[in-house]
mmCIF file of C-alpha atoms in Angstrom:
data_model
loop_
_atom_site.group_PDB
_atom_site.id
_atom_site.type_symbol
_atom_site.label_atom_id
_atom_site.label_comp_id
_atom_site.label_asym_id
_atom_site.label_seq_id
_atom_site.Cartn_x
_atom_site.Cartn_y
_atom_site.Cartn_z
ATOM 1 C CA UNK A 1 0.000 0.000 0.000
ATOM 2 C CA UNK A 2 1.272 3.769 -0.514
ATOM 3 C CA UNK A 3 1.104 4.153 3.244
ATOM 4 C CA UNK A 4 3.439 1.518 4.134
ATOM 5 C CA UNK A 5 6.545 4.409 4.063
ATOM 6 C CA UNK A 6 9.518 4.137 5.711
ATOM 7 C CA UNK A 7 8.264 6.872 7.781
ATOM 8 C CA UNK A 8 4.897 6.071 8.681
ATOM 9 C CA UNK A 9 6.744 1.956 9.696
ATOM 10 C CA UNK A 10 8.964 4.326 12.121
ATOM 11 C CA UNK A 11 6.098 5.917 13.404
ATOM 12 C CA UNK A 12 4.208 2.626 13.575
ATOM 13 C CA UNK A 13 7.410 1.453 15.595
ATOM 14 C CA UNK A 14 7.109 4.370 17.634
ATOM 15 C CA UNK A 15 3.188 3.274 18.832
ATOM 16 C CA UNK A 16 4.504 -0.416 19.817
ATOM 17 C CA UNK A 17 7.382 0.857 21.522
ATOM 18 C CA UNK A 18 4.945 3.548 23.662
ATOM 19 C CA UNK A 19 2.153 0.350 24.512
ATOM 20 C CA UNK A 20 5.412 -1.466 25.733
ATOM 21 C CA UNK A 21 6.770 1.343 27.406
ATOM 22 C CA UNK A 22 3.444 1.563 29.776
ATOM 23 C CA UNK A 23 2.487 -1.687 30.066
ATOM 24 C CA UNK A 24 6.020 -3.356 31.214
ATOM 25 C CA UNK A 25 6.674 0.256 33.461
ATOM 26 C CA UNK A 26 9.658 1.218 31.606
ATOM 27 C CA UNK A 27 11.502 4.934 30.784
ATOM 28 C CA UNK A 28 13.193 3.035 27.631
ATOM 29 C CA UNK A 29 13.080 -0.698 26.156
ATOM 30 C CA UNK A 30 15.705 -2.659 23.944
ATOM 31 C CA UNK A 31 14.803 -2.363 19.956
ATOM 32 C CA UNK A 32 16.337 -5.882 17.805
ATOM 33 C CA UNK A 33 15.821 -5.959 14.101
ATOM 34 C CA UNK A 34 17.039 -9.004 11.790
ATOM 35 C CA UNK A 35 17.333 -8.050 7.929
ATOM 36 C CA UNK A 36 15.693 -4.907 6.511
ATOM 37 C CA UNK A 37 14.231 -4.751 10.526
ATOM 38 C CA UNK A 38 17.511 -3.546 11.266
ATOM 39 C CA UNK A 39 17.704 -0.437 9.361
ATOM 40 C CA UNK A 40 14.222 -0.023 10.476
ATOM 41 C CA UNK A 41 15.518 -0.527 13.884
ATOM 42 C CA UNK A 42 18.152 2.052 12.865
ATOM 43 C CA UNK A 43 15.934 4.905 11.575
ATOM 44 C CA UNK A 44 13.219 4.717 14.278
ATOM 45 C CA UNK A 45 16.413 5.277 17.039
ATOM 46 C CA UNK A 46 17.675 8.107 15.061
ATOM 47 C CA UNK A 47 14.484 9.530 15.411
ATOM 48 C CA UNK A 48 13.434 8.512 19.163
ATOM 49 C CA UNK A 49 15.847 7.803 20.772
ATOM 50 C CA UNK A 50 15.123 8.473 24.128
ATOM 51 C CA UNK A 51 13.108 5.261 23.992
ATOM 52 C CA UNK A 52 15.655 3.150 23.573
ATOM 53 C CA UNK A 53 18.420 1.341 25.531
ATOM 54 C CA UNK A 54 22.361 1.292 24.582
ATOM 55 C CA UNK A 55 23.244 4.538 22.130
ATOM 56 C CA UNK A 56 22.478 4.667 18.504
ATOM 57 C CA UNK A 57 26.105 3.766 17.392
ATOM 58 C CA UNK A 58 26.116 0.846 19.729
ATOM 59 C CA UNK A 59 23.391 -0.585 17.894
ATOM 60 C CA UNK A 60 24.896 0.267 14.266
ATOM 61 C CA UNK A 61 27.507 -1.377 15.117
ATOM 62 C CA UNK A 62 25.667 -4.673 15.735
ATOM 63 C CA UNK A 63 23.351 -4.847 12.876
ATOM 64 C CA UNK A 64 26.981 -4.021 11.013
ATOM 65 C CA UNK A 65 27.475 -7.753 11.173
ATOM 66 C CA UNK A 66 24.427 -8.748 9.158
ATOM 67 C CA UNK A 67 24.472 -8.449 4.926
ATOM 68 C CA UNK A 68 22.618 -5.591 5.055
ATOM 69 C CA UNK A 69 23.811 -2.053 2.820
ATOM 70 C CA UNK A 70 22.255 0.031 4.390
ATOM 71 C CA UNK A 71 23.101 -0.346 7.831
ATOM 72 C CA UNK A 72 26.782 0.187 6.113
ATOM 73 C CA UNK A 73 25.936 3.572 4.870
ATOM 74 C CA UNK A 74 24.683 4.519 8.287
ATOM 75 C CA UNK A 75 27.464 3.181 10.030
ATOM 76 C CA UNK A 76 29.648 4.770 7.330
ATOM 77 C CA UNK A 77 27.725 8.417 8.166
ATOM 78 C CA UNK A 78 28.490 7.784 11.811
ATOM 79 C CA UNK A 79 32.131 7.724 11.017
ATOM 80 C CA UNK A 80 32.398 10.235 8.872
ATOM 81 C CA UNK A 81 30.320 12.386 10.908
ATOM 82 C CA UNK A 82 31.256 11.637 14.448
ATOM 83 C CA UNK A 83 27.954 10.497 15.372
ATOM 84 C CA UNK A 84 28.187 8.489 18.655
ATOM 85 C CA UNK A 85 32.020 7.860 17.797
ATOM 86 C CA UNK A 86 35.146 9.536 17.687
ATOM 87 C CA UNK A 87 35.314 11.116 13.829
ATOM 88 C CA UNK A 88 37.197 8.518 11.489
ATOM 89 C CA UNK A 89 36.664 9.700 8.138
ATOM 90 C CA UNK A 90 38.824 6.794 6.810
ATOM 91 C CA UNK A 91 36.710 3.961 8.547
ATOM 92 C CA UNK A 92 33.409 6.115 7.435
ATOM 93 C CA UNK A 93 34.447 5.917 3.510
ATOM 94 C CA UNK A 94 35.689 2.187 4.032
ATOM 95 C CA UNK A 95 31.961 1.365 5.020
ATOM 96 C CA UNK A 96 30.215 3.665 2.667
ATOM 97 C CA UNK A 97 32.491 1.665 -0.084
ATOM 98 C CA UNK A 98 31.253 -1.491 1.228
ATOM 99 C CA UNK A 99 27.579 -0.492 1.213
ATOM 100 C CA UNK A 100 28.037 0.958 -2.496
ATOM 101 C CA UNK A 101 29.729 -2.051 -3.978
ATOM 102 C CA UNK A 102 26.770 -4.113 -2.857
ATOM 103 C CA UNK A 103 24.492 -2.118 -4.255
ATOM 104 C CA UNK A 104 23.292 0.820 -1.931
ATOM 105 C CA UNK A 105 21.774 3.499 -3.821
ATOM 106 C CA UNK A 106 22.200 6.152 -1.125
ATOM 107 C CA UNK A 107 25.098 4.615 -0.057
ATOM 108 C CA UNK A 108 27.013 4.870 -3.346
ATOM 109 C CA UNK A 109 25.592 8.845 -3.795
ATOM 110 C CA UNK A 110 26.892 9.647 -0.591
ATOM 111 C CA UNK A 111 30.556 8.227 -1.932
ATOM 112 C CA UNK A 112 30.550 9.268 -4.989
ATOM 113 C CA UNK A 113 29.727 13.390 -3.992
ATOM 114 C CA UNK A 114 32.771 13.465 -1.181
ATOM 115 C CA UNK A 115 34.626 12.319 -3.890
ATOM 116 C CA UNK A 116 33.786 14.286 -6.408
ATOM 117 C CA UNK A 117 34.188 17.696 -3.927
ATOM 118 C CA UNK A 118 37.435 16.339 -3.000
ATOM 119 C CA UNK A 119 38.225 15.720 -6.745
ATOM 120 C CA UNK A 120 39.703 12.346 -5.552
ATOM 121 C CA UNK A 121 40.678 9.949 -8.531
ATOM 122 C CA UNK A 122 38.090 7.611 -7.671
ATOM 123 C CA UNK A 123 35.455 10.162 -8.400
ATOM 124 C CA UNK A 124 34.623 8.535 -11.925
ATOM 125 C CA UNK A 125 34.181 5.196 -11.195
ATOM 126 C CA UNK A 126 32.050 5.642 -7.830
ATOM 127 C CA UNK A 127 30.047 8.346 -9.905
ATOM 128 C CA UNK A 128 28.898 5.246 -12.656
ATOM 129 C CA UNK A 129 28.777 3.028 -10.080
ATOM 130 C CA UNK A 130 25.876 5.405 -8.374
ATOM 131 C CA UNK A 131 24.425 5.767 -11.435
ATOM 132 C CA UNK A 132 23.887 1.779 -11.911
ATOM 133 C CA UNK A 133 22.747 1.584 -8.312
ATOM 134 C CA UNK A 134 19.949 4.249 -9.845
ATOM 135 C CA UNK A 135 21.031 7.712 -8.674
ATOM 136 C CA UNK A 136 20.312 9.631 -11.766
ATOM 137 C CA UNK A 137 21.323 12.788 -10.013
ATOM 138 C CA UNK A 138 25.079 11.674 -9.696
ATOM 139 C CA UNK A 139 24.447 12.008 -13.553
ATOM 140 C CA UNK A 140 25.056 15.802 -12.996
ATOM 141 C CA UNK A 141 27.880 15.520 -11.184
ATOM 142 C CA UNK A 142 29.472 13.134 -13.591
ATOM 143 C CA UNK A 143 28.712 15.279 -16.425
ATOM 144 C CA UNK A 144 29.828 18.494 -14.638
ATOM 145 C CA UNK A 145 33.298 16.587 -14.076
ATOM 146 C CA UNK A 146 33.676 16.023 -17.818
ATOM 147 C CA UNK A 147 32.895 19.424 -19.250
ATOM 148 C CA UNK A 148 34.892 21.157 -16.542
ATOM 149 C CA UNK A 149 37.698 18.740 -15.186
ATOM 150 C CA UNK A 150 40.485 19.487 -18.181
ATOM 151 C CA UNK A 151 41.981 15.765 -17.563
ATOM 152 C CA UNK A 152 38.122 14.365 -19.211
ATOM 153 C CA UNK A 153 38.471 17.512 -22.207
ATOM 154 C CA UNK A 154 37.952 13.891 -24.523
ATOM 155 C CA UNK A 155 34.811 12.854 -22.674
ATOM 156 C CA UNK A 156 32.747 16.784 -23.360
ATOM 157 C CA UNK A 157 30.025 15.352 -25.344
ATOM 158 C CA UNK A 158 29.397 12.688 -23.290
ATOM 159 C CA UNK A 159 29.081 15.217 -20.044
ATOM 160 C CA UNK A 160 26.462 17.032 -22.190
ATOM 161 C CA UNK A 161 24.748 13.997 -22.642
ATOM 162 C CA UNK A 162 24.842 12.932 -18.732
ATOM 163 C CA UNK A 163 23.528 16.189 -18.290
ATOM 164 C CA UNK A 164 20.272 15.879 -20.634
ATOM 165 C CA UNK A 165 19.731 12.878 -19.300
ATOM 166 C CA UNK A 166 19.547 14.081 -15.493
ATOM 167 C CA UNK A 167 17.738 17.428 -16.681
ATOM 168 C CA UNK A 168 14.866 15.387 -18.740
ATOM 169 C CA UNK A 169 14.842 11.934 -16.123
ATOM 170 C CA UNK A 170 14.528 14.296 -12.930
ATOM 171 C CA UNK A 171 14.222 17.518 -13.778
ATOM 172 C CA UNK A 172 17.554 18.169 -12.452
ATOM 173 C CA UNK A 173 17.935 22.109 -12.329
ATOM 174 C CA UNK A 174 21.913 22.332 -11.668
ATOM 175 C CA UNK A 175 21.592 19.986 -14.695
ATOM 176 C CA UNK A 176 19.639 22.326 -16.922
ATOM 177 C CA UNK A 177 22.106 25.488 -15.733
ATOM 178 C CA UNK A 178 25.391 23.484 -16.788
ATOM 179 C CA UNK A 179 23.763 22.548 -20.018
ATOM 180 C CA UNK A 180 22.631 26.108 -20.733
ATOM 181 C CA UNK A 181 26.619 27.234 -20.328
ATOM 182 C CA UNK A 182 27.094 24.135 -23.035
ATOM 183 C CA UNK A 183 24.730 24.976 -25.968
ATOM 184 C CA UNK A 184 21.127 26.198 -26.344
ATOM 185 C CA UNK A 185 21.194 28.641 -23.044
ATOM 186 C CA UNK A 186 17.706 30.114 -24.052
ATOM 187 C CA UNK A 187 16.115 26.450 -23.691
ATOM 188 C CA UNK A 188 17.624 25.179 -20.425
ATOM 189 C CA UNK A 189 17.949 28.395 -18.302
ATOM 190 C CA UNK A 190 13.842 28.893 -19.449
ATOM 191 C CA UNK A 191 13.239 25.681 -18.262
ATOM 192 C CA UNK A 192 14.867 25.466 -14.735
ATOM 193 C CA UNK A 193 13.676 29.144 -14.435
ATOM 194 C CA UNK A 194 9.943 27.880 -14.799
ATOM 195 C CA UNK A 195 10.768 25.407 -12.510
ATOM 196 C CA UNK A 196 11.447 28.505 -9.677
ATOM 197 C CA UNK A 197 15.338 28.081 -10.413
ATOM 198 C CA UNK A 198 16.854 31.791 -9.350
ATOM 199 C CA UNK A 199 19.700 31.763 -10.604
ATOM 200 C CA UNK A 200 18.570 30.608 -13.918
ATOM 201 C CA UNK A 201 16.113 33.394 -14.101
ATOM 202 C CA UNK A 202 19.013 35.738 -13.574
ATOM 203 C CA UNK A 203 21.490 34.337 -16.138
ATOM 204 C CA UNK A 204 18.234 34.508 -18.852
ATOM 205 C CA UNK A 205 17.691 37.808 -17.642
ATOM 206 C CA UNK A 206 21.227 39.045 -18.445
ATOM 207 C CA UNK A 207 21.405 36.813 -22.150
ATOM 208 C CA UNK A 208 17.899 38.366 -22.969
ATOM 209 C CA UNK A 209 19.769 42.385 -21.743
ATOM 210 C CA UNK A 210 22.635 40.990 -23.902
ATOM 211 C CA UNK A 211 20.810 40.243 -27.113
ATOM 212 C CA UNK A 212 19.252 43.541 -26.688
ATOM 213 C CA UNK A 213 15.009 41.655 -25.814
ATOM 214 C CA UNK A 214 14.532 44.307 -23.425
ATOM 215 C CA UNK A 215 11.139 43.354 -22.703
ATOM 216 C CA UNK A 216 11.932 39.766 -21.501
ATOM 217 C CA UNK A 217 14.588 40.861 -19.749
ATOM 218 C CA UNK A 218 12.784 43.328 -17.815
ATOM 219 C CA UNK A 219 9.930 40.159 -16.864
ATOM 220 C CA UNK A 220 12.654 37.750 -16.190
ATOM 221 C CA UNK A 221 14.190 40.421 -14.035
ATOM 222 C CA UNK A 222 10.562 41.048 -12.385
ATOM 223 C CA UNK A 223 10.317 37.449 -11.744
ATOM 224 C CA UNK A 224 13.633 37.987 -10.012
ATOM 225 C CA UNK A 225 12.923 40.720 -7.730
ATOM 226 C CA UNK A 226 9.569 38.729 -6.520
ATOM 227 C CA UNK A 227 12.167 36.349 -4.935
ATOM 228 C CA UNK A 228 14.510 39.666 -3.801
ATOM 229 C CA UNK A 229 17.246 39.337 -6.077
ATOM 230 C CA UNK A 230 19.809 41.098 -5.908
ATOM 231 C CA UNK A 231 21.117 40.847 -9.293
ATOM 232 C CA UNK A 232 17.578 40.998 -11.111
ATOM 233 C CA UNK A 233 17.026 44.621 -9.534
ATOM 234 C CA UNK A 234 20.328 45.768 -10.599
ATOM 235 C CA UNK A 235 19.760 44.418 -13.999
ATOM 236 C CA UNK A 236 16.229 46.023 -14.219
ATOM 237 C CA UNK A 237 16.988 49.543 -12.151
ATOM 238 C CA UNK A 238 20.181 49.292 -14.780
ATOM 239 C CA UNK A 239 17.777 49.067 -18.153
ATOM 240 C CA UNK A 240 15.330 51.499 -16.485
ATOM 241 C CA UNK A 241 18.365 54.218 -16.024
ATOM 242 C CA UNK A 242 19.500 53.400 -19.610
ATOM 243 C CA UNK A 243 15.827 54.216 -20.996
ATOM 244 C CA UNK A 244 15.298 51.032 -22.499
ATOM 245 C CA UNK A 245 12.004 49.874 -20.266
ATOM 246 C CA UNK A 246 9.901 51.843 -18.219
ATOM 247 C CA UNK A 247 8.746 55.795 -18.076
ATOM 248 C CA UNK A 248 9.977 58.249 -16.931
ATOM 249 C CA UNK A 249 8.294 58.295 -13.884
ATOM 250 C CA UNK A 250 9.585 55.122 -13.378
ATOM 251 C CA UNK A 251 12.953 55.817 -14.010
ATOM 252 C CA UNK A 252 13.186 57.868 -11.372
ATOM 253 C CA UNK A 253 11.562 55.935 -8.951
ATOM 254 C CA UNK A 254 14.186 53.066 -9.716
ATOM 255 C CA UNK A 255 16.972 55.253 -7.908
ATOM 256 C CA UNK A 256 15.387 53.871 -4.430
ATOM 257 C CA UNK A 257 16.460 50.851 -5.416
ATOM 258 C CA UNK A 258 20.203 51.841 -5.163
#
């Protein structure tokens, strides 16, 4: 059923563990999971866990033993960020590897981004193996990492094409602004613009100014000063002062903008 979320099965976990709680006379009670219970027992701690005996990383570190990915990644996050354990960012990526390698999906995003924003050689081949495990958004990064990274200059086009891919599969708007720096800016900054995208909506408001479309660059910048942009009302208070949009009367009201 669409109910049965991962959230509403911690909150359901929640309910048993408050019936327990009142009828056995206890502040807190012990929480076991076997399989995928485990990182159900996992996420419902994280959440409560001032129900619960023994600390969260205590209990990571037992359902650790079982097959299970994602108890890796979240062991892996407690590592990396010193949750319940000293900080061990070495130990962190060692289990995050292990989680992605068998198949994690977050798991292998989570890699695949610190390595990426640490530009760490490995970068490429965690990014494709997040995109197996069905991240299309590592897509983006990939992509971003062939266009810009100098070492990839052979492997352009096939950034681009990550990049469609992510923008079109997910609507991916850090996806649509890279691609409108590629080719066809009108197209992609439009569309992640429509999609509420700010900073596309200022970059199409400055290409529209460029190509001299006055007019859509005054409603682009518009839509940009609804959100109080910065850049949008120096772009339109800049076209108003040049006489391009506006009246006069306006014109001079745009110097309380400055």
């Amino acid at each position: 059923p669409t109910t049965m979320t991962v959230d509403q099965l911690v909150e359901d976990t929640r309910e048993v563990t408050e019936y327990l709680k009142s009828r056995f006379g206890q502040n807190k009670i012990y929480l076991l999971g076997h399989s995928w219970g485990s990182y159900l027992g996992v996420k419902t701690i994280e959440k409560y866990p001032e129900n619960y005996q023994e600390h969260y990383f205590t209990k990571l570190s037992i359902w650790a033993r079982s097959n299970y990915p994602m108890i890796w990644t979240e062991l892996g996050l407690a590592y990396c960020n010193g949750a319940g354990v000293a900080c061990d960012l070495k130990k962190g990526i060692e289990y995050l590897k292990k989680a992605a390698d068998f198949g994690d999906q977050r798991g292998s995003y989570i890699l695949s981004e610190h390595y990426a924003t640490q530009r760490n050689p490995e970068a490429e081949k965690y990014l494709k193996l997040s995109i197996r495990n069905g991240n299309a958004a590592s897509k983006t990064t990939l992509g971003k990492l062939y266009i810009y990274d100098e070492k990839y200059a052979d492997k352009k086009a096939e950034g681009i094409q990550l990049l469609k891919e992510a923008a079109e599969e997910i609507n991916d708007q850090e996806a649509m602004i890279r691609l409108g720096e590629c080719e066809d800016s009108e197209k992609w900054w439009k569309k992640a613009g429509e999609l509420g995208n700010i900073n596309a909506i200022y970059r199409l408001c400055r290409l529209y100014k460029e190509q001299g479309r006055y007019s859509e660059a005054a409603i682009c910048a518009q839509k940009g000063m609804e959100q109080n942009d910065f850049g949008c009302i120096i772009e339109y208070t800049d076209m108003l002062h040049h006489g391009v949009i506006g009246t006069e009367e306006e014109r001079k009201k745009s110097y309380l903008y400055l």
